[in-house]
Short mmCIF file of C-alpha atoms and ligand atoms in Angstrom, two decimals:
data_model
loop_
_atom_site.label_atom_id
_atom_site.label_comp_id
_atom_site.label_asym_id
_atom_site.label_seq_id
_atom_site.Cartn_x
_atom_site.Cartn_y
_atom_site.Cartn_z
CA UNK V 1 -97.55 1.66 15.57
CA UNK V 2 -93.89 1.40 16.65
CA UNK V 3 -91.16 3.88 15.85
CA UNK V 4 -87.87 2.54 14.53
CA UNK V 5 -84.69 4.60 14.24
CA UNK V 6 -82.18 2.97 11.87
CA UNK V 7 -78.68 3.65 10.58
CA UNK V 8 -79.05 5.06 7.06
CA UNK V 9 -76.55 2.45 5.80
CA UNK V 10 -78.88 -0.48 6.45
CA UNK V 11 -80.15 -1.92 3.19
CA UNK V 12 -83.62 -3.09 2.19
CA UNK V 13 -85.57 -1.10 4.81
CA UNK V 14 -88.03 -0.10 2.08
CA UNK V 15 -88.83 -3.79 1.56
CA UNK V 16 -90.08 -4.32 5.12
CA UNK V 17 -93.81 -4.34 5.92
CA UNK V 18 -94.82 -0.90 7.24
CA UNK V 19 -98.33 -1.55 8.52
CA UNK V 20 -97.31 -1.33 12.19
CA UNK V 21 -93.93 0.31 11.90
CA UNK V 22 -92.61 3.75 11.06
CA UNK V 23 -88.90 3.86 10.13
CA UNK V 24 -86.70 6.92 10.28
CA UNK V 25 -83.04 6.78 9.19
CA UNK V 26 -80.02 8.90 10.17
CA UNK V 27 -76.22 8.57 9.89
CA UNK V 28 -75.04 5.99 12.44
CA UNK V 29 -72.17 8.07 13.81
CA UNK V 30 -74.57 10.89 14.69
CA UNK V 31 -77.15 8.96 16.71
CA UNK V 32 -77.53 10.81 20.03
CA UNK V 33 -79.84 10.75 23.06
CA UNK V 34 -82.18 13.37 21.61
CA UNK V 35 -82.79 11.21 18.53
CA UNK V 36 -84.22 8.44 20.71
CA UNK V 37 -87.19 10.45 21.94
CA UNK V 38 -90.33 8.46 21.09
CA UNK V 39 -88.27 5.61 19.58
CA UNK V 40 -89.16 1.99 20.43
CA UNK V 41 -86.61 0.15 18.32
CA UNK V 42 -83.04 1.15 17.48
CA UNK V 43 -81.21 -0.56 14.62
CA UNK V 44 -77.53 0.32 14.33
CA UNK V 45 -74.39 -0.80 12.54
CA UNK V 46 -70.86 -0.96 13.98
CA UNK V 47 -70.22 2.80 14.05
CA UNK V 48 -72.81 3.68 16.73
CA UNK V 49 -71.61 3.32 20.33
CA UNK V 50 -74.69 2.12 22.20
CA UNK V 51 -73.68 3.19 25.69
CA UNK V 52 -75.44 3.56 29.04
CA UNK V 53 -75.58 7.32 28.45
CA UNK V 54 -77.29 6.84 25.08
CA UNK V 55 -80.08 4.56 26.27
CA UNK V 56 -80.68 5.51 29.91
CA UNK V 57 -83.55 7.97 29.35
CA UNK V 58 -85.02 6.17 26.36
CA UNK V 59 -88.24 4.15 26.00
CA UNK V 60 -86.47 1.60 23.77
CA UNK V 61 -87.65 -1.98 23.97
CA UNK V 62 -85.25 -3.43 21.41
CA UNK V 63 -81.76 -2.64 20.10
CA UNK V 64 -80.36 -4.56 17.15
CA UNK V 65 -77.07 -4.29 15.32
CA UNK V 66 -77.05 -5.37 11.68
CA UNK V 67 -73.51 -6.69 12.15
CA UNK V 68 -71.68 -9.78 13.36
CA UNK V 69 -69.43 -7.92 15.81
CA UNK V 70 -71.15 -6.29 18.79
CA UNK V 71 -68.34 -4.82 20.90
CA UNK V 72 -69.91 -1.37 20.31
CA UNK V 73 -72.97 -2.35 22.36
CA UNK V 74 -73.04 -2.05 26.16
CA UNK V 75 -75.19 -5.11 26.75
CA UNK V 76 -75.16 -4.65 30.53
CA UNK V 77 -76.68 -1.19 30.13
CA UNK V 78 -79.41 -2.61 27.89
CA UNK V 79 -80.14 -5.44 30.32
CA UNK V 80 -80.35 -3.00 33.24
CA UNK V 81 -83.09 -1.10 31.41
CA UNK V 82 -84.90 -4.24 30.23
CA UNK V 83 -84.06 -3.55 26.58
CA UNK V 84 -83.67 -6.70 24.54
CA UNK V 85 -80.83 -7.04 22.08
CA UNK V 86 -79.70 -8.98 19.05
CA UNK V 87 -76.84 -8.86 16.56
CA UNK V 88 -77.02 -10.49 13.12
CA UNK V 89 -74.87 -13.59 13.65
CA UNK V 90 -73.68 -15.22 10.46
CA UNK V 91 -75.45 -12.77 8.12
CA UNK V 92 -72.19 -11.73 6.47
CA UNK V 93 -70.11 -14.88 7.03
CA UNK V 94 -70.17 -15.95 3.38
CA UNK V 95 -69.37 -12.43 2.23
CA UNK V 96 -66.19 -12.45 4.36
CA UNK V 97 -65.28 -15.96 3.19
CA UNK V 98 -65.59 -14.84 -0.45
CA UNK V 99 -63.40 -11.81 0.38
CA UNK V 100 -60.68 -14.11 1.79
CA UNK V 101 -60.90 -16.48 -1.19
CA UNK V 102 -60.76 -13.51 -3.57
CA UNK V 103 -57.61 -12.22 -1.82
CA UNK V 104 -55.91 -15.62 -1.99
CA UNK V 105 -56.77 -16.12 -5.68
CA UNK V 106 -55.88 -12.52 -6.62
CA UNK V 107 -52.44 -12.87 -4.98
CA UNK V 108 -52.05 -16.36 -6.52
CA UNK V 109 -48.97 -17.41 -4.51
CA UNK V 110 -50.88 -18.05 -1.25
CA UNK V 111 -53.56 -19.93 -3.20
CA UNK V 112 -50.90 -22.12 -4.80
CA UNK V 113 -49.20 -22.79 -1.44
CA UNK V 114 -52.50 -23.96 0.01
CA UNK V 115 -53.14 -26.12 -3.06
CA UNK V 116 -49.72 -27.75 -2.48
CA UNK V 117 -50.79 -28.76 1.04
CA UNK V 118 -49.25 -25.98 3.10
CA UNK V 119 -51.62 -25.13 5.97
CA UNK V 120 -54.14 -22.33 6.33
CA UNK V 121 -54.21 -21.00 9.90
CA UNK V 122 -57.60 -19.72 11.09
CA UNK V 123 -57.83 -17.61 14.26
CA UNK V 124 -61.40 -17.59 15.59
CA UNK V 125 -63.88 -20.25 14.58
CA UNK V 126 -67.29 -18.59 14.83
CA UNK V 127 -69.68 -18.02 11.94
CA UNK V 128 -66.97 -16.75 9.55
CA UNK V 129 -64.10 -18.98 10.68
CA UNK V 130 -66.15 -22.15 10.67
CA UNK V 131 -67.58 -21.47 7.19
CA UNK V 132 -64.07 -20.77 5.95
CA UNK V 133 -62.85 -24.05 7.47
CA UNK V 134 -65.64 -25.93 5.68
CA UNK V 135 -64.87 -24.29 2.33
CA UNK V 136 -61.09 -24.78 2.75
CA UNK V 137 -61.56 -28.45 3.58
CA UNK V 138 -63.83 -28.88 0.55
CA UNK V 139 -60.98 -27.43 -1.49
CA UNK V 140 -58.74 -30.12 -0.01
CA UNK V 141 -56.62 -27.65 1.98
CA UNK V 142 -54.98 -28.41 5.31
CA UNK V 143 -56.43 -26.18 8.02
CA UNK V 144 -55.25 -25.36 11.55
CA UNK V 145 -57.72 -23.65 13.81
CA UNK V 146 -57.06 -21.63 16.97
CA UNK V 147 -60.07 -20.74 19.09
CA UNK V 148 -59.25 -21.26 22.78
CA UNK V 149 -62.73 -20.13 23.88
CA UNK V 150 -64.39 -22.86 21.84
CA UNK V 151 -61.72 -25.36 22.76
CA UNK V 152 -62.29 -24.71 26.48
CA UNK V 153 -66.08 -24.97 26.08
CA UNK V 154 -66.16 -27.97 23.79
CA UNK V 155 -63.01 -29.85 24.77
CA UNK V 156 -60.98 -32.02 22.47
CA UNK V 157 -62.72 -32.89 19.23
CA UNK V 158 -62.90 -36.55 18.44
CA UNK V 159 -63.42 -38.41 15.22
CA UNK V 160 -63.04 -37.37 11.66
CA UNK V 161 -66.04 -35.08 11.57
CA UNK V 162 -65.53 -33.66 15.02
CA UNK V 163 -68.39 -32.76 17.30
CA UNK V 164 -68.60 -29.19 16.14
CA UNK V 165 -69.93 -29.83 12.67
CA UNK V 166 -67.11 -28.01 10.89
CA UNK V 167 -64.77 -30.90 10.51
CA UNK V 168 -62.19 -29.44 12.92
CA UNK V 169 -60.29 -32.58 13.91
CA UNK V 170 -58.25 -30.92 16.62
CA UNK V 171 -57.65 -27.44 17.94
CA UNK V 172 -54.29 -25.84 17.26
CA UNK V 173 -52.23 -23.54 19.48
CA UNK V 174 -51.60 -19.92 18.49
CA UNK V 175 -47.97 -20.87 17.78
CA UNK V 176 -49.10 -23.64 15.39
CA UNK V 177 -51.29 -21.19 13.53
CA UNK V 178 -48.57 -18.53 13.40
CA UNK V 179 -46.32 -21.11 11.73
CA UNK V 180 -48.82 -21.56 8.86
CA UNK V 181 -48.07 -20.19 5.44
CA UNK V 182 -51.36 -18.23 5.41
CA UNK V 183 -52.97 -16.90 8.60
CA UNK V 184 -56.42 -15.32 8.65
CA UNK V 185 -58.07 -13.60 11.63
CA UNK V 186 -61.78 -14.09 12.35
CA UNK V 187 -61.97 -13.57 16.12
CA UNK V 188 -64.40 -11.24 17.84
CA UNK V 189 -62.81 -8.19 19.50
CA UNK V 190 -62.63 -8.14 23.31
CA UNK V 191 -60.26 -7.80 26.24
CA UNK V 192 -61.61 -10.69 28.29
CA UNK V 193 -59.07 -12.91 30.03
CA UNK V 194 -57.68 -15.49 29.68
CA UNK V 195 -57.74 -15.13 25.89
CA UNK V 196 -58.25 -11.50 24.90
CA UNK V 197 -58.19 -10.83 21.16
CA UNK V 198 -57.31 -7.12 21.48
CA UNK V 199 -53.71 -6.86 20.16
CA UNK V 200 -53.61 -10.66 19.87
CA UNK V 201 -51.15 -10.10 17.04
CA UNK V 202 -48.65 -7.82 18.76
CA UNK V 203 -44.88 -7.56 18.78
CA UNK V 204 -44.33 -11.13 20.02
CA UNK V 205 -46.62 -12.75 17.44
CA UNK V 206 -45.25 -10.58 14.64
CA UNK V 207 -41.72 -11.69 15.55
CA UNK V 208 -42.81 -15.24 14.51
CA UNK V 209 -43.82 -14.07 11.01
CA UNK V 210 -41.71 -13.53 7.90
CA UNK V 211 -41.90 -12.68 4.22
CA UNK V 212 -42.78 -16.23 3.15
CA UNK V 213 -46.15 -15.87 4.96
CA UNK V 214 -49.44 -14.00 4.48
CA UNK V 215 -51.48 -12.42 7.26
CA UNK V 216 -55.12 -11.49 6.59
CA UNK V 217 -57.22 -9.37 8.95
CA UNK V 218 -60.92 -9.17 8.09
CA UNK V 219 -62.01 -9.24 11.75
CA UNK V 220 -61.38 -5.99 13.66
CA UNK V 221 -58.46 -3.55 13.36
CA UNK V 222 -57.29 -3.83 17.00
CA UNK V 223 -56.89 -7.64 16.75
CA UNK V 224 -53.50 -6.54 15.38
CA UNK V 225 -51.41 -3.92 17.21
CA UNK V 226 -51.13 -1.59 14.19
CA UNK V 227 -48.08 0.29 15.53
CA UNK V 228 -46.25 -3.00 16.11
CA UNK V 229 -47.29 -4.07 12.60
CA UNK V 230 -45.94 -0.82 11.15
CA UNK V 231 -42.58 -1.45 12.83
CA UNK V 232 -42.57 -5.06 11.65
CA UNK V 233 -43.40 -4.05 8.06
CA UNK V 234 -40.47 -1.60 8.13
CA UNK V 235 -38.17 -4.38 9.31
CA UNK V 236 -35.94 -6.73 7.30
CA UNK V 237 -38.31 -9.67 6.72
CA UNK V 238 -41.90 -8.40 6.70
CA UNK V 239 -44.98 -10.61 6.39
CA UNK V 240 -47.29 -10.06 3.37
CA UNK V 241 -50.59 -8.56 4.48
CA UNK V 242 -54.21 -8.23 3.44
CA UNK V 243 -55.96 -5.73 5.71
CA UNK V 244 -59.65 -4.90 5.59
CA UNK V 245 -59.87 -3.43 9.09
CA UNK V 246 -57.78 -0.78 10.85
CA UNK V 247 -57.16 0.39 14.38
CA UNK V 248 -59.00 3.65 15.07
CA UNK V 249 -61.22 3.61 11.94
CA UNK V 250 -62.02 5.98 10.33
CA UNK V 251 -59.06 7.97 11.74
CA UNK V 252 -56.34 5.38 11.32
CA UNK V 253 -52.61 5.65 10.77
CA UNK V 254 -52.56 5.15 7.01
CA UNK V 255 -48.73 5.08 6.85
CA UNK V 256 -49.22 1.30 6.86
CA UNK V 257 -50.21 1.73 3.22
CA UNK V 258 -46.66 2.77 2.33
CA UNK V 259 -45.44 -0.75 2.96
CA UNK V 260 -44.70 -2.80 -0.19
CA UNK V 261 -45.78 -6.00 1.57
CA UNK V 262 -49.26 -4.63 2.29
CA UNK V 263 -50.59 -6.41 -0.79
CA UNK V 264 -54.31 -5.66 -0.46
CA UNK V 265 -55.86 -2.86 1.59
CA UNK V 266 -59.62 -2.25 1.78
CA UNK V 267 -62.02 -0.04 3.75
CA UNK V 268 -63.75 -2.55 6.08
CA UNK V 269 -65.94 -3.99 3.33
CA UNK V 270 -65.25 -7.74 3.58
CA UNK V 271 -68.77 -8.30 4.91
CA UNK V 272 -70.38 -5.78 2.54
CA UNK V 273 -72.08 -7.99 -0.04
CA UNK V 274 -75.62 -6.78 -0.67
CA UNK V 275 -76.92 -10.26 0.24
CA UNK V 276 -75.18 -10.02 3.63
CA UNK V 277 -76.56 -6.58 4.43
CA UNK V 278 -80.09 -7.57 3.39
CA UNK V 279 -79.82 -10.78 5.43
CA UNK V 280 -78.88 -8.68 8.49
CA UNK V 281 -81.88 -6.37 7.96
CA UNK V 282 -84.18 -9.40 7.70
CA UNK V 283 -82.69 -10.90 10.88
CA UNK V 284 -83.40 -7.72 12.86
CA UNK V 285 -86.95 -7.55 11.50
CA UNK V 286 -87.48 -11.22 12.48
CA UNK V 287 -86.30 -10.32 16.00
CA UNK V 288 -88.96 -7.65 16.50
CA UNK V 289 -91.55 -9.94 14.89
CA UNK V 290 -90.68 -12.68 17.40
CA UNK V 291 -91.13 -10.14 20.23
CA UNK V 292 -94.60 -9.18 18.97
CA UNK V 293 -93.59 -5.59 18.18
CA UNK V 294 -94.80 -6.11 14.59
CA UNK V 295 -96.99 -8.86 13.27
CA UNK V 296 -96.55 -9.13 9.50
CA UNK V 297 -94.18 -11.95 8.52
CA UNK V 298 -91.72 -11.23 5.75
CA UNK V 299 -92.89 -12.64 2.43
CA UNK V 300 -90.60 -14.53 0.13
CA UNK V 301 -87.55 -12.38 -0.49
CA UNK V 302 -85.55 -14.81 -2.56
CA UNK V 303 -84.35 -14.05 -6.04
CA UNK V 304 -81.53 -16.51 -6.57
CA UNK V 305 -77.91 -15.75 -7.19
CA UNK V 306 -78.23 -16.22 -10.97
CA UNK V 307 -76.28 -17.80 -13.75
CA UNK V 308 -72.57 -17.27 -14.42
CA UNK V 309 -70.78 -17.00 -17.75
CA UNK V 310 -68.67 -19.98 -18.85
CA UNK V 311 -65.16 -19.87 -17.37
CA UNK V 312 -61.84 -20.79 -18.99
CA UNK V 313 -58.68 -21.85 -17.17
CA UNK V 314 -57.90 -24.23 -14.35
CA UNK V 315 -57.17 -24.09 -10.65
CA UNK V 316 -56.38 -20.61 -9.39
CA UNK V 317 -57.27 -19.02 -12.77
CA UNK V 318 -60.62 -20.76 -12.73
CA UNK V 319 -61.25 -19.74 -9.08
CA UNK V 320 -60.36 -16.11 -9.76
CA UNK V 321 -62.51 -15.95 -12.90
CA UNK V 322 -65.48 -17.41 -11.02
CA UNK V 323 -65.08 -15.01 -8.09
CA UNK V 324 -64.57 -12.00 -10.36
CA UNK V 325 -67.97 -12.50 -11.95
CA UNK V 326 -69.33 -11.33 -8.62
CA UNK V 327 -66.46 -9.60 -6.84
CA UNK V 328 -63.14 -8.01 -7.83
CA UNK V 329 -61.15 -7.35 -4.67
CA UNK V 330 -58.57 -5.26 -6.56
CA UNK V 331 -61.27 -2.62 -7.21
CA UNK V 332 -61.74 -2.21 -3.46
CA UNK V 333 -57.96 -1.98 -2.97
CA UNK V 334 -57.68 0.74 -5.64
CA UNK V 335 -60.61 2.76 -4.24
CA UNK V 336 -59.04 2.62 -0.81
CA UNK V 337 -55.57 3.66 -1.97
CA UNK V 338 -57.19 6.65 -3.77
CA UNK V 339 -58.71 7.67 -0.45
CA UNK V 340 -55.30 7.77 1.20
CA UNK V 341 -54.20 10.33 -1.41
CA UNK V 342 -56.77 12.80 -0.03
CA UNK V 343 -55.50 15.58 2.28
CA UNK V 344 -55.26 14.21 5.85
CA UNK V 345 -58.31 16.09 7.28
CA UNK V 346 -60.57 14.63 4.55
CA UNK V 347 -59.58 10.99 4.95
CA UNK V 348 -61.88 9.96 7.81
CA UNK V 349 -64.94 11.38 6.03
CA UNK V 350 -63.67 9.77 2.82
CA UNK V 351 -63.45 6.39 4.56
CA UNK V 352 -67.07 6.65 5.68
CA UNK V 353 -68.17 7.93 2.26
CA UNK V 354 -66.47 5.03 0.51
CA UNK V 355 -68.31 2.57 2.72
CA UNK V 356 -71.65 4.43 2.48
CA UNK V 357 -71.50 4.49 -1.32
CA UNK V 358 -70.35 0.89 -1.64
CA UNK V 359 -71.46 -0.78 -4.86
CA UNK V 360 -74.14 -3.49 -4.94
CA UNK V 361 -71.97 -6.58 -4.69
CA UNK V 362 -73.61 -9.99 -5.08
CA UNK V 363 -72.32 -13.21 -3.56
CA UNK V 364 -71.10 -16.10 -5.67
CA UNK V 365 -72.52 -18.86 -3.45
CA UNK V 366 -75.76 -20.21 -4.88
CA UNK V 367 -74.92 -19.24 -8.50
CA UNK V 368 -75.08 -21.68 -11.39
CA UNK V 369 -72.28 -22.35 -13.85
CA UNK V 370 -73.50 -23.60 -17.24
CA UNK V 371 -71.59 -26.60 -18.54
CA UNK V 372 -73.11 -26.38 -22.02
CA UNK V 373 -72.86 -30.17 -22.26
CA UNK V 374 -69.05 -30.05 -21.92
CA UNK V 375 -66.67 -31.70 -19.46
CA UNK V 376 -65.18 -29.89 -16.48
CA UNK V 377 -61.72 -30.66 -15.09
CA UNK V 378 -61.96 -32.39 -11.73
CA UNK V 379 -59.97 -29.64 -9.94
CA UNK V 380 -62.40 -27.03 -11.31
CA UNK V 381 -65.38 -29.15 -10.24
CA UNK V 382 -63.91 -29.27 -6.71
CA UNK V 383 -63.47 -25.48 -6.66
CA UNK V 384 -66.99 -24.79 -7.97
CA UNK V 385 -68.51 -27.13 -5.41
CA UNK V 386 -66.47 -25.66 -2.53
CA UNK V 387 -67.63 -22.16 -3.54
CA UNK V 388 -71.27 -23.31 -3.48
CA UNK V 389 -71.64 -22.94 -7.26
CA UNK V 390 -73.79 -25.59 -8.93
CA UNK V 391 -72.92 -26.95 -12.35
CA UNK V 392 -75.94 -26.92 -14.66
N1 NAD W 1 -64.45 -7.08 7.97
C1 NAD W 1 -65.75 -7.27 7.99
O1 NAD W 1 -66.49 -6.74 7.19
C2 NAD W 1 -66.33 -8.19 9.02
C3 NAD W 1 -67.50 -8.91 8.70
C4 NAD W 1 -67.99 -9.82 9.65
C5 NAD W 1 -67.38 -9.96 10.88
N2 NAD W 1 -66.30 -9.19 11.17
C6 NAD W 1 -65.60 -9.35 12.45
O2 NAD W 1 -65.15 -10.68 12.51
C7 NAD W 1 -65.51 -11.25 13.76
C8 NAD W 1 -65.84 -12.70 13.54
O3 NAD W 1 -67.10 -12.79 12.89
P1 NAD W 1 -68.05 -14.01 13.22
O4 NAD W 1 -69.34 -13.73 12.56
O5 NAD W 1 -67.36 -15.27 12.94
O6 NAD W 1 -68.20 -13.82 14.80
P2 NAD W 1 -68.49 -14.96 15.88
O7 NAD W 1 -68.87 -14.23 17.11
O8 NAD W 1 -69.41 -15.96 15.31
O9 NAD W 1 -67.07 -15.68 16.09
C9 NAD W 1 -66.01 -15.12 16.78
C10 NAD W 1 -65.11 -16.27 17.23
O10 NAD W 1 -63.89 -15.70 17.72
C11 NAD W 1 -63.47 -16.52 18.80
N3 NAD W 1 -62.49 -15.82 19.62
C12 NAD W 1 -62.71 -14.88 20.57
N4 NAD W 1 -61.55 -14.51 21.13
C13 NAD W 1 -60.58 -15.23 20.52
C14 NAD W 1 -59.18 -15.29 20.68
N5 NAD W 1 -58.53 -14.55 21.59
N6 NAD W 1 -58.49 -16.13 19.88
C15 NAD W 1 -59.12 -16.89 18.96
N7 NAD W 1 -60.45 -16.90 18.79
C16 NAD W 1 -61.17 -16.06 19.56
C17 NAD W 1 -64.78 -16.82 19.53
O11 NAD W 1 -64.63 -17.92 20.42
C18 NAD W 1 -65.71 -17.09 18.37
O12 NAD W 1 -65.74 -18.46 18.05
C19 NAD W 1 -66.71 -10.41 14.26
O13 NAD W 1 -66.73 -10.37 15.65
C20 NAD W 1 -66.45 -9.07 13.67
O14 NAD W 1 -65.71 -8.33 14.60
C21 NAD W 1 -65.74 -8.34 10.26
O1 DEZ W 2 -69.15 -6.90 12.35
C1 DEZ W 2 -69.56 -6.89 11.18
O2 DEZ W 2 -70.60 -7.48 10.85
C2 DEZ W 2 -68.80 -6.21 10.08
O3 DEZ W 2 -67.62 -5.66 10.54
C3 DEZ W 2 -69.65 -5.23 9.32
O4 DEZ W 2 -69.33 -5.34 7.97
C4 DEZ W 2 -69.47 -3.85 9.80
O5 DEZ W 2 -70.12 -2.96 8.94
P1 DEZ W 2 -70.56 -1.52 9.47
O6 DEZ W 2 -71.50 -1.75 10.56
O7 DEZ W 2 -69.32 -0.85 9.97
O8 DEZ W 2 -71.22 -0.87 8.30
#
């Protein structure tokens, strides 16, 4: 029997085989050294700092984070104690992509700019960025991608389909991306030279942006210098923003929300589809299975994304109506703005509570749209296909 300590916000733990595993859950922010006594496996989310001090007297053999980002894990400390580690790469990539698409369609103007051939600038081309590039290209949009780490590893990309499988024909510079009409951040957070992402969008980058552009951050709060952003948003020609992540969460400077050009503000929930969270739980279980810590494979866990209702409208209206059958981004914006009306001392706890009590949101990808024998406009067909919706 192994003992697993898990963040209480992981989903689907009750679905895992229990024949050789006992699972105990606690709030992620509270996990401390004493909680690790007798624990073999620790499963966290982004709010637990897994430091040398936390693990040094433990008997842990595996630490997993049910997240894409892993800057909260001291991997050197784990290695030094022979503790193996895994994140959940890609588990929530589609959830974030659907968040970005929902923001673009909800705001309409950026969607229409992209439809007219103005470029989408993507910063960071990992699991999220590369899926977004694929979807954007299927929509027929022009995409510019900045990821100097990948560029330096993989070199120039040749040929129409590139060598990286995402149809990135060439890498762009940061300046090229900052000149795009819509810019979306999907870089991991780190301070490693020569291309740190911490405060990547600071005063200098913000000086390149203006009110004809949109800046989306669904990566990590500190990828943007939030104080520099606040000053920029108070200036004469502020960029339009969609922010899902905040510097210093859950104790952030919420005065950013006073800005009229902060068009959508959410509580770090871009990756919070139920499918994404369950996928992350499965990935961590598969990791301990592969290490022989448990021996019961997961049975079939599928269920299908289900059938959609018929949709009226074309183009952006069609896209928004499709997305809203699974996800309404405005609801998350409203819930978050309510939180900021709480007295200051209650806001951090409110931020966590909002995330803990997040509704069960399904993804659109994999759903079926009934055609009922009718025709579908070619632009709508293109949108449905790019979203991974099959026409039945
Ligand atoms: N808001 C959310 O709910 C949510 C959900 C998922 C992921 N995230 C965040 O988004 C990040 C991206 O997710 P992912 O799954 O694609 O991660 P990933 O690790 O697959 O990709 C990160 C990419 O960023 C690139 N990168 C690193 N530094 C860069 C820099 N200075 N400039 C440009 N690119 C840089 C890397 O080379 C890599 O290709 C995660 O690290 C996480 O912090 C947030
Ligand atoms: O890195 C990630 O995967 C995401 O930011 C994820 O949504 C974080 O969720 P949390 O661990 O904070 O619940």
